[in-house]
Amino acid sequence: MDGKLLILCDEKPGTHKMPDGKEYVIRDSMFLRRPILLPEDDTDKVFVSWDSIIPEDRWFIEACKHYAKFTEKPQADFILRKRGSTDPATGTIKESLQENSYYGTYEKNLKYLSNISKELLNAEAMELSVQYPFDATQRFLDDFTEMVEQNGFVGILPTFSKNSESRISRYRLEMFEAWKNNNELAKKMNKRDYKKYSTATIFDTAQYDDFAEILYGKSTDALMQIYSMPDFYDDTNSSHGKKEEPDDDSRI
């Protein structure tokens, strides 16, 4: 469906009921990586739990940072010990996008070290361990962009519950701001490469006391703004239905 809006929220993945009996669904990052989307799941507003993107429980992330020093190896079941939220009806393994990014970076570094000479091993391992937090964060930012593009989101609405832990809400917002800055830089560096950045409209962060404020209010307002954009229905070659800009350095 054209005009998909991604709404990031503090609700847990799964099917929930409103006081009036109406149901709504909060998705997880596993849903967003599905290769095939069923017609009934192809909706214009997609609510996704923050905890499946950036987990509140930081144990697995911190463990990845520890093992990335290459002083010891994780146990065989380490990959199964992620802490992010998934929909209990469809997922049996807890995970999040950020945890996958951090573990993927660790695996890439480990594979690289296994293929170099013993003479270089210690120096390379030390350099990779120092660089690891930056590389893992960059991979997460890139993975988030890829997720947005693969699902055809043309708008992103970040929301937070006023009842959530302020520390983790602040961290999530900081990471989202880092992604926005990274995305803007990618636009300037690769303005014709639609695989490198997202053209989605970013809406102002919204806080809520009752999720109904987002479900029926803010998300609908954001979607209407997307539909009202003058170039929304134009035929283009881009993934989001926006006109391809001329190759003019003055527009960077």
PDB file of C-alpha atoms in Angstrom:
ATOM      1  CA  MET A   1       0.000   0.000   0.000  1.00  0.00           C
ATOM      2  CA  ASP A   2       1.260   3.490  -0.832  1.00  0.00           C
ATOM      3  CA  GLY A   3       1.863   5.945   1.984  1.00  0.00           C
ATOM      4  CA  LYS A   4       2.867   3.641   4.810  1.00  0.00           C
ATOM      5  CA  LEU A   5       3.521   5.340   8.130  1.00  0.00           C
ATOM      6  CA  LEU A   6       5.846   3.796  10.742  1.00  0.00           C
ATOM      7  CA  ILE A   7       4.804   4.614  14.309  1.00  0.00           C
ATOM      8  CA  LEU A   8       7.384   3.721  16.962  1.00  0.00           C
ATOM      9  CA  CYS A   9       5.772   3.301  20.376  1.00  0.00           C
ATOM     10  CA  ASP A  10       6.339   1.923  23.885  1.00  0.00           C
ATOM     11  CA  GLU A  11       3.574  -0.694  23.686  1.00  0.00           C
ATOM     12  CA  LYS A  12       4.610  -4.362  23.642  1.00  0.00           C
ATOM     13  CA  PRO A  13       4.227  -6.426  20.431  1.00  0.00           C
ATOM     14  CA  GLY A  14       1.023  -8.409  20.004  1.00  0.00           C
ATOM     15  CA  THR A  15      -2.720  -7.890  19.713  1.00  0.00           C
ATOM     16  CA  HIS A  16      -4.258  -5.477  22.230  1.00  0.00           C
ATOM     17  CA  LYS A  17      -7.804  -4.378  23.053  1.00  0.00           C
ATOM     18  CA  MET A  18      -9.107  -0.892  23.653  1.00  0.00           C
ATOM     19  CA  PRO A  19     -11.716  -0.264  26.387  1.00  0.00           C
ATOM     20  CA  ASP A  20     -14.413  -0.189  23.690  1.00  0.00           C
ATOM     21  CA  GLY A  21     -13.431  -3.706  22.580  1.00  0.00           C
ATOM     22  CA  LYS A  22     -11.668  -2.712  19.352  1.00  0.00           C
ATOM     23  CA  GLU A  23      -8.368  -4.478  18.655  1.00  0.00           C
ATOM     24  CA  TYR A  24      -5.090  -3.124  17.374  1.00  0.00           C
ATOM     25  CA  VAL A  25      -1.764  -4.813  16.624  1.00  0.00           C
ATOM     26  CA  ILE A  26       1.737  -3.750  17.636  1.00  0.00           C
ATOM     27  CA  ARG A  27       4.399  -5.243  15.367  1.00  0.00           C
ATOM     28  CA  ASP A  28       7.988  -6.276  16.033  1.00  0.00           C
ATOM     29  CA  SER A  29      11.186  -6.084  13.999  1.00  0.00           C
ATOM     30  CA  MET A  30      10.776  -9.722  12.928  1.00  0.00           C
ATOM     31  CA  PHE A  31       7.527  -8.743  11.195  1.00  0.00           C
ATOM     32  CA  LEU A  32       9.304  -5.928   9.366  1.00  0.00           C
ATOM     33  CA  ARG A  33      11.887  -8.366   7.985  1.00  0.00           C
ATOM     34  CA  ARG A  34       9.359 -10.843   6.585  1.00  0.00           C
ATOM     35  CA  PRO A  35      10.080 -11.584   2.892  1.00  0.00           C
ATOM     36  CA  ILE A  36       6.367 -11.931   2.086  1.00  0.00           C
ATOM     37  CA  LEU A  37       3.629  -9.676   3.463  1.00  0.00           C
ATOM     38  CA  LEU A  38       0.081 -11.020   3.592  1.00  0.00           C
ATOM     39  CA  PRO A  39      -2.600  -8.709   2.130  1.00  0.00           C
ATOM     40  CA  GLU A  40      -4.353  -8.376   5.490  1.00  0.00           C
ATOM     41  CA  ASP A  41      -1.084  -7.194   7.057  1.00  0.00           C
ATOM     42  CA  ASP A  42      -0.462  -4.529   4.397  1.00  0.00           C
ATOM     43  CA  THR A  43      -1.824  -1.513   6.271  1.00  0.00           C
ATOM     44  CA  ASP A  44      -1.116   2.188   5.896  1.00  0.00           C
ATOM     45  CA  LYS A  45      -0.265   2.625   9.600  1.00  0.00           C
ATOM     46  CA  VAL A  46       2.247   0.175  11.108  1.00  0.00           C
ATOM     47  CA  PHE A  47       2.725   0.379  14.877  1.00  0.00           C
ATOM     48  CA  VAL A  48       6.066  -1.060  16.001  1.00  0.00           C
ATOM     49  CA  SER A  49       7.357  -1.567  19.535  1.00  0.00           C
ATOM     50  CA  TRP A  50      10.493   0.367  20.441  1.00  0.00           C
ATOM     51  CA  ASP A  51      11.634  -2.660  22.431  1.00  0.00           C
ATOM     52  CA  SER A  52      11.924  -4.721  19.241  1.00  0.00           C
ATOM     53  CA  ILE A  53      14.136  -2.012  17.716  1.00  0.00           C
ATOM     54  CA  ILE A  54      16.161  -0.786  20.721  1.00  0.00           C
ATOM     55  CA  PRO A  55      15.737  -3.081  23.748  1.00  0.00           C
ATOM     56  CA  GLU A  56      15.215  -1.746  27.251  1.00  0.00           C
ATOM     57  CA  ASP A  57      17.195  -4.658  28.711  1.00  0.00           C
ATOM     58  CA  ARG A  58      20.793  -3.906  27.640  1.00  0.00           C
ATOM     59  CA  TRP A  59      22.358  -7.205  28.798  1.00  0.00           C
ATOM     60  CA  PHE A  60      22.902  -8.690  25.342  1.00  0.00           C
ATOM     61  CA  ILE A  61      24.276  -5.413  23.936  1.00  0.00           C
ATOM     62  CA  GLU A  62      26.749  -5.083  26.805  1.00  0.00           C
ATOM     63  CA  ALA A  63      27.746  -8.738  26.417  1.00  0.00           C
ATOM     64  CA  CYS A  64      28.484  -8.143  22.721  1.00  0.00           C
ATOM     65  CA  LYS A  65      30.742  -5.233  23.697  1.00  0.00           C
ATOM     66  CA  HIS A  66      32.556  -7.505  26.159  1.00  0.00           C
ATOM     67  CA  TYR A  67      33.100 -10.344  23.694  1.00  0.00           C
ATOM     68  CA  ALA A  68      34.193  -7.842  21.039  1.00  0.00           C
ATOM     69  CA  LYS A  69      37.379  -7.357  23.118  1.00  0.00           C
ATOM     70  CA  PHE A  70      38.271 -10.931  22.077  1.00  0.00           C
ATOM     71  CA  THR A  71      39.517 -11.933  25.502  1.00  0.00           C
ATOM     72  CA  GLU A  72      37.024 -14.826  25.568  1.00  0.00           C
ATOM     73  CA  LYS A  73      34.352 -16.388  23.400  1.00  0.00           C
ATOM     74  CA  PRO A  74      30.596 -16.519  24.178  1.00  0.00           C
ATOM     75  CA  GLN A  75      28.843 -19.752  25.012  1.00  0.00           C
ATOM     76  CA  ALA A  76      27.158 -21.686  22.201  1.00  0.00           C
ATOM     77  CA  ASP A  77      23.675 -20.484  23.211  1.00  0.00           C
ATOM     78  CA  PHE A  78      24.627 -16.819  23.396  1.00  0.00           C
ATOM     79  CA  ILE A  79      22.786 -15.960  20.179  1.00  0.00           C
ATOM     80  CA  LEU A  80      19.557 -17.208  21.799  1.00  0.00           C
ATOM     81  CA  ARG A  81      19.845 -14.901  24.814  1.00  0.00           C
ATOM     82  CA  LYS A  82      18.675 -11.630  23.285  1.00  0.00           C
ATOM     83  CA  ARG A  83      16.304  -9.470  25.330  1.00  0.00           C
ATOM     84  CA  GLY A  84      14.241  -7.505  22.799  1.00  0.00           C
ATOM     85  CA  SER A  85      10.465  -7.962  22.591  1.00  0.00           C
ATOM     86  CA  THR A  86       8.711 -10.061  19.953  1.00  0.00           C
ATOM     87  CA  ASP A  87       5.068 -10.875  19.332  1.00  0.00           C
ATOM     88  CA  PRO A  88       4.354 -13.922  21.559  1.00  0.00           C
ATOM     89  CA  ALA A  89       1.874 -15.227  18.972  1.00  0.00           C
ATOM     90  CA  THR A  90       4.483 -15.460  16.202  1.00  0.00           C
ATOM     91  CA  GLY A  91       7.937 -15.448  17.799  1.00  0.00           C
ATOM     92  CA  THR A  92       9.492 -17.776  20.343  1.00  0.00           C
ATOM     93  CA  ILE A  93      12.935 -16.116  20.419  1.00  0.00           C
ATOM     94  CA  LYS A  94      13.353 -12.641  21.860  1.00  0.00           C
ATOM     95  CA  GLU A  95      15.338 -10.215  19.727  1.00  0.00           C
ATOM     96  CA  SER A  96      15.664  -6.656  18.485  1.00  0.00           C
ATOM     97  CA  LEU A  97      17.154  -4.875  15.498  1.00  0.00           C
ATOM     98  CA  GLN A  98      19.914  -3.282  17.581  1.00  0.00           C
ATOM     99  CA  GLU A  99      20.915  -6.598  19.151  1.00  0.00           C
ATOM    100  CA  ASN A 100      21.135  -8.169  15.689  1.00  0.00           C
ATOM    101  CA  SER A 101      23.308  -5.271  14.483  1.00  0.00           C
ATOM    102  CA  TYR A 102      25.694  -5.543  17.421  1.00  0.00           C
ATOM    103  CA  TYR A 103      26.002  -9.306  17.154  1.00  0.00           C
ATOM    104  CA  GLY A 104      26.443  -9.120  13.371  1.00  0.00           C
ATOM    105  CA  THR A 105      29.325  -6.664  13.805  1.00  0.00           C
ATOM    106  CA  TYR A 106      30.967  -8.959  16.364  1.00  0.00           C
ATOM    107  CA  GLU A 107      30.622 -11.943  14.021  1.00  0.00           C
ATOM    108  CA  LYS A 108      32.103  -9.985  11.100  1.00  0.00           C
ATOM    109  CA  ASN A 109      35.128  -8.960  13.190  1.00  0.00           C
ATOM    110  CA  LEU A 110      35.611 -12.487  14.495  1.00  0.00           C
ATOM    111  CA  LYS A 111      35.561 -13.898  10.975  1.00  0.00           C
ATOM    112  CA  TYR A 112      38.087 -11.299   9.836  1.00  0.00           C
ATOM    113  CA  LEU A 113      40.480 -12.167  12.674  1.00  0.00           C
ATOM    114  CA  SER A 114      40.245 -15.866  11.894  1.00  0.00           C
ATOM    115  CA  ASN A 115      41.582 -15.189   8.391  1.00  0.00           C
ATOM    116  CA  ILE A 116      44.668 -13.111   9.189  1.00  0.00           C
ATOM    117  CA  SER A 117      48.167 -14.155  10.166  1.00  0.00           C
ATOM    118  CA  LYS A 118      49.191 -14.753  13.784  1.00  0.00           C
ATOM    119  CA  GLU A 119      51.713 -11.922  13.548  1.00  0.00           C
ATOM    120  CA  LEU A 120      48.950  -9.390  12.946  1.00  0.00           C
ATOM    121  CA  LEU A 121      46.328 -10.940  15.223  1.00  0.00           C
ATOM    122  CA  ASN A 122      46.923  -9.039  18.482  1.00  0.00           C
ATOM    123  CA  ALA A 123      47.247  -5.623  16.865  1.00  0.00           C
ATOM    124  CA  GLU A 124      44.197  -6.125  14.651  1.00  0.00           C
ATOM    125  CA  ALA A 125      42.121  -7.486  17.543  1.00  0.00           C
ATOM    126  CA  MET A 126      42.949  -4.443  19.660  1.00  0.00           C
ATOM    127  CA  GLU A 127      42.070  -2.024  16.867  1.00  0.00           C
ATOM    128  CA  LEU A 128      38.762  -3.785  16.158  1.00  0.00           C
ATOM    129  CA  SER A 129      37.819  -3.837  19.847  1.00  0.00           C
ATOM    130  CA  VAL A 130      38.388  -0.069  20.146  1.00  0.00           C
ATOM    131  CA  GLN A 131      36.424   0.609  16.967  1.00  0.00           C
ATOM    132  CA  TYR A 132      33.646  -1.880  17.751  1.00  0.00           C
ATOM    133  CA  PRO A 133      31.111   0.440  19.511  1.00  0.00           C
ATOM    134  CA  PHE A 134      31.257   2.896  16.596  1.00  0.00           C
ATOM    135  CA  ASP A 135      31.053   0.193  13.925  1.00  0.00           C
ATOM    136  CA  ALA A 136      28.157  -1.567  15.673  1.00  0.00           C
ATOM    137  CA  THR A 137      26.236   1.687  16.056  1.00  0.00           C
ATOM    138  CA  GLN A 138      26.794   2.562  12.389  1.00  0.00           C
ATOM    139  CA  ARG A 139      25.577  -0.883  11.369  1.00  0.00           C
ATOM    140  CA  PHE A 140      22.433  -0.381  13.441  1.00  0.00           C
ATOM    141  CA  LEU A 141      21.763   2.977  11.785  1.00  0.00           C
ATOM    142  CA  ASP A 142      22.235   1.403   8.348  1.00  0.00           C
ATOM    143  CA  ASP A 143      20.054  -1.588   9.277  1.00  0.00           C
ATOM    144  CA  PHE A 144      17.285   0.744  10.432  1.00  0.00           C
ATOM    145  CA  THR A 145      17.453   2.608   7.113  1.00  0.00           C
ATOM    146  CA  GLU A 146      17.259  -0.673   5.210  1.00  0.00           C
ATOM    147  CA  MET A 147      14.245  -1.744   7.266  1.00  0.00           C
ATOM    148  CA  VAL A 148      12.457   1.552   6.555  1.00  0.00           C
ATOM    149  CA  GLU A 149      13.148   1.309   2.828  1.00  0.00           C
ATOM    150  CA  GLN A 150      12.265  -2.372   2.451  1.00  0.00           C
ATOM    151  CA  ASN A 151       8.865  -1.762   4.011  1.00  0.00           C
ATOM    152  CA  GLY A 152       8.112   1.303   1.902  1.00  0.00           C
ATOM    153  CA  PHE A 153       7.619   3.714   4.802  1.00  0.00           C
ATOM    154  CA  VAL A 154       7.164   7.294   3.626  1.00  0.00           C
ATOM    155  CA  GLY A 155       6.754   8.701   7.126  1.00  0.00           C
ATOM    156  CA  ILE A 156       8.074   7.968  10.634  1.00  0.00           C
ATOM    157  CA  LEU A 157       6.356   9.080  13.837  1.00  0.00           C
ATOM    158  CA  PRO A 158       8.396   8.468  17.026  1.00  0.00           C
ATOM    159  CA  THR A 159       6.219   8.327  20.160  1.00  0.00           C
ATOM    160  CA  PHE A 160       6.863   7.667  23.846  1.00  0.00           C
ATOM    161  CA  SER A 161       4.671   6.868  26.811  1.00  0.00           C
ATOM    162  CA  LYS A 162       4.930   9.306  29.714  1.00  0.00           C
ATOM    163  CA  ASN A 163       4.895   6.271  32.013  1.00  0.00           C
ATOM    164  CA  SER A 164       8.003   4.671  30.504  1.00  0.00           C
ATOM    165  CA  GLU A 165      11.460   4.713  32.050  1.00  0.00           C
ATOM    166  CA  SER A 166      12.864   8.167  31.241  1.00  0.00           C
ATOM    167  CA  ARG A 167      16.430   6.892  30.907  1.00  0.00           C
ATOM    168  CA  ILE A 168      15.672   4.401  28.148  1.00  0.00           C
ATOM    169  CA  SER A 169      13.249   6.792  26.421  1.00  0.00           C
ATOM    170  CA  ARG A 170      16.006   9.407  26.333  1.00  0.00           C
ATOM    171  CA  TYR A 171      18.474   6.886  24.914  1.00  0.00           C
ATOM    172  CA  ARG A 172      16.044   5.780  22.214  1.00  0.00           C
ATOM    173  CA  LEU A 173      15.386   9.373  21.245  1.00  0.00           C
ATOM    174  CA  GLU A 174      19.134  10.054  21.094  1.00  0.00           C
ATOM    175  CA  MET A 175      19.608   7.040  18.824  1.00  0.00           C
ATOM    176  CA  PHE A 176      16.752   8.189  16.608  1.00  0.00           C
ATOM    177  CA  GLU A 177      18.328  11.654  16.376  1.00  0.00           C
ATOM    178  CA  ALA A 178      21.629   9.996  15.463  1.00  0.00           C
ATOM    179  CA  TRP A 179      19.835   8.087  12.708  1.00  0.00           C
ATOM    180  CA  LYS A 180      18.246  11.294  11.365  1.00  0.00           C
ATOM    181  CA  ASN A 181      21.630  13.030  11.277  1.00  0.00           C
ATOM    182  CA  ASN A 182      23.241  10.011   9.626  1.00  0.00           C
ATOM    183  CA  ASN A 183      20.424   9.869   7.098  1.00  0.00           C
ATOM    184  CA  GLU A 184      20.795  13.552   6.219  1.00  0.00           C
ATOM    185  CA  LEU A 185      24.534  13.089   5.721  1.00  0.00           C
ATOM    186  CA  ALA A 186      23.881  10.079   3.485  1.00  0.00           C
ATOM    187  CA  LYS A 187      21.504  12.183   1.374  1.00  0.00           C
ATOM    188  CA  LYS A 188      24.240  14.723   0.761  1.00  0.00           C
ATOM    189  CA  MET A 189      26.841  12.066   0.012  1.00  0.00           C
ATOM    190  CA  ASN A 190      24.669   9.762  -2.139  1.00  0.00           C
ATOM    191  CA  LYS A 191      21.664  11.761  -3.301  1.00  0.00           C
ATOM    192  CA  ARG A 192      20.972   9.422  -6.248  1.00  0.00           C
ATOM    193  CA  ASP A 193      21.548   6.159  -4.368  1.00  0.00           C
ATOM    194  CA  TYR A 194      18.165   5.309  -2.826  1.00  0.00           C
ATOM    195  CA  LYS A 195      19.603   2.230  -1.104  1.00  0.00           C
ATOM    196  CA  LYS A 196      21.827   4.384   1.112  1.00  0.00           C
ATOM    197  CA  TYR A 197      19.285   6.632   2.762  1.00  0.00           C
ATOM    198  CA  SER A 198      15.587   7.081   3.476  1.00  0.00           C
ATOM    199  CA  THR A 199      13.390   9.770   1.940  1.00  0.00           C
ATOM    200  CA  ALA A 200      10.719   9.287   4.620  1.00  0.00           C
ATOM    201  CA  THR A 201       9.167  12.350   6.257  1.00  0.00           C
ATOM    202  CA  ILE A 202      10.138  12.544   9.943  1.00  0.00           C
ATOM    203  CA  PHE A 203       7.394  13.857  12.223  1.00  0.00           C
ATOM    204  CA  ASP A 204       7.872  15.559  15.574  1.00  0.00           C
ATOM    205  CA  THR A 205       8.164  13.271  18.582  1.00  0.00           C
ATOM    206  CA  ALA A 206       4.879  12.765  20.448  1.00  0.00           C
ATOM    207  CA  GLN A 207       4.316  11.744  24.071  1.00  0.00           C
ATOM    208  CA  TYR A 208       1.137  10.095  25.298  1.00  0.00           C
ATOM    209  CA  ASP A 209      -0.692   9.290  28.520  1.00  0.00           C
ATOM    210  CA  ASP A 210      -3.169   7.011  26.754  1.00  0.00           C
ATOM    211  CA  PHE A 211      -2.176   5.127  23.601  1.00  0.00           C
ATOM    212  CA  ALA A 212      -5.535   6.075  22.061  1.00  0.00           C
ATOM    213  CA  GLU A 213      -4.031   9.550  21.569  1.00  0.00           C
ATOM    214  CA  ILE A 214      -1.584   7.989  19.098  1.00  0.00           C
ATOM    215  CA  LEU A 215      -3.826   5.253  17.734  1.00  0.00           C
ATOM    216  CA  TYR A 216      -6.706   7.542  16.734  1.00  0.00           C
ATOM    217  CA  GLY A 217      -5.106  10.986  16.830  1.00  0.00           C
ATOM    218  CA  LYS A 218      -1.443  11.663  16.095  1.00  0.00           C
ATOM    219  CA  SER A 219      -0.937   8.761  13.667  1.00  0.00           C
ATOM    220  CA  THR A 220      -4.013   9.724  11.631  1.00  0.00           C
ATOM    221  CA  ASP A 221      -2.895  13.365  11.518  1.00  0.00           C
ATOM    222  CA  ALA A 222       0.560  12.314  10.284  1.00  0.00           C
ATOM    223  CA  LEU A 223      -0.922  10.050   7.616  1.00  0.00           C
ATOM    224  CA  MET A 224      -3.173  12.852   6.378  1.00  0.00           C
ATOM    225  CA  GLN A 225      -0.141  15.113   6.089  1.00  0.00           C
ATOM    226  CA  ILE A 226       1.568  12.487   3.941  1.00  0.00           C
ATOM    227  CA  TYR A 227      -1.464  12.185   1.672  1.00  0.00           C
ATOM    228  CA  SER A 228      -1.660  15.976   1.327  1.00  0.00           C
ATOM    229  CA  MET A 229       1.898  16.334   0.052  1.00  0.00           C
ATOM    230  CA  PRO A 230       1.771  17.774  -3.493  1.00  0.00           C
ATOM    231  CA  ASP A 231       4.165  15.219  -5.022  1.00  0.00           C
ATOM    232  CA  PHE A 232       2.785  12.141  -3.242  1.00  0.00           C
ATOM    233  CA  TYR A 233       0.932  10.695  -6.231  1.00  0.00           C
ATOM    234  CA  ASP A 234       3.493  11.663  -8.881  1.00  0.00           C
ATOM    235  CA  ASP A 235       4.922   8.856 -11.015  1.00  0.00           C
ATOM    236  CA  THR A 236       8.654   8.543 -10.333  1.00  0.00           C
ATOM    237  CA  ASN A 237      11.567   6.155 -10.361  1.00  0.00           C
ATOM    238  CA  SER A 238      12.210   6.385  -6.646  1.00  0.00           C
ATOM    239  CA  SER A 239      11.097   3.850  -4.081  1.00  0.00           C
ATOM    240  CA  HIS A 240       8.841   6.373  -2.316  1.00  0.00           C
ATOM    241  CA  GLY A 241       7.032   7.970  -5.197  1.00  0.00           C
ATOM    242  CA  LYS A 242       8.990  11.203  -5.105  1.00  0.00           C
ATOM    243  CA  LYS A 243      10.353  12.979  -8.128  1.00  0.00           C
ATOM    244  CA  GLU A 244      13.987  12.351  -8.919  1.00  0.00           C
ATOM    245  CA  GLU A 245      15.901  15.544  -8.296  1.00  0.00           C
ATOM    246  CA  PRO A 246      18.130  17.010 -11.003  1.00  0.00           C
ATOM    247  CA  ASP A 247      21.855  16.526 -10.608  1.00  0.00           C
ATOM    248  CA  ASP A 248      22.477  20.013  -9.305  1.00  0.00           C
ATOM    249  CA  ASP A 249      25.088  20.505  -6.596  1.00  0.00           C
ATOM    250  CA  SER A 250      23.266  23.640  -5.461  1.00  0.00           C
ATOM    251  CA  ARG A 251      20.481  21.407  -4.081  1.00  0.00           C
ATOM    252  CA  ILE A 252      22.782  19.522  -1.688  1.00  0.00           C
TER     253      ILE A 252
END
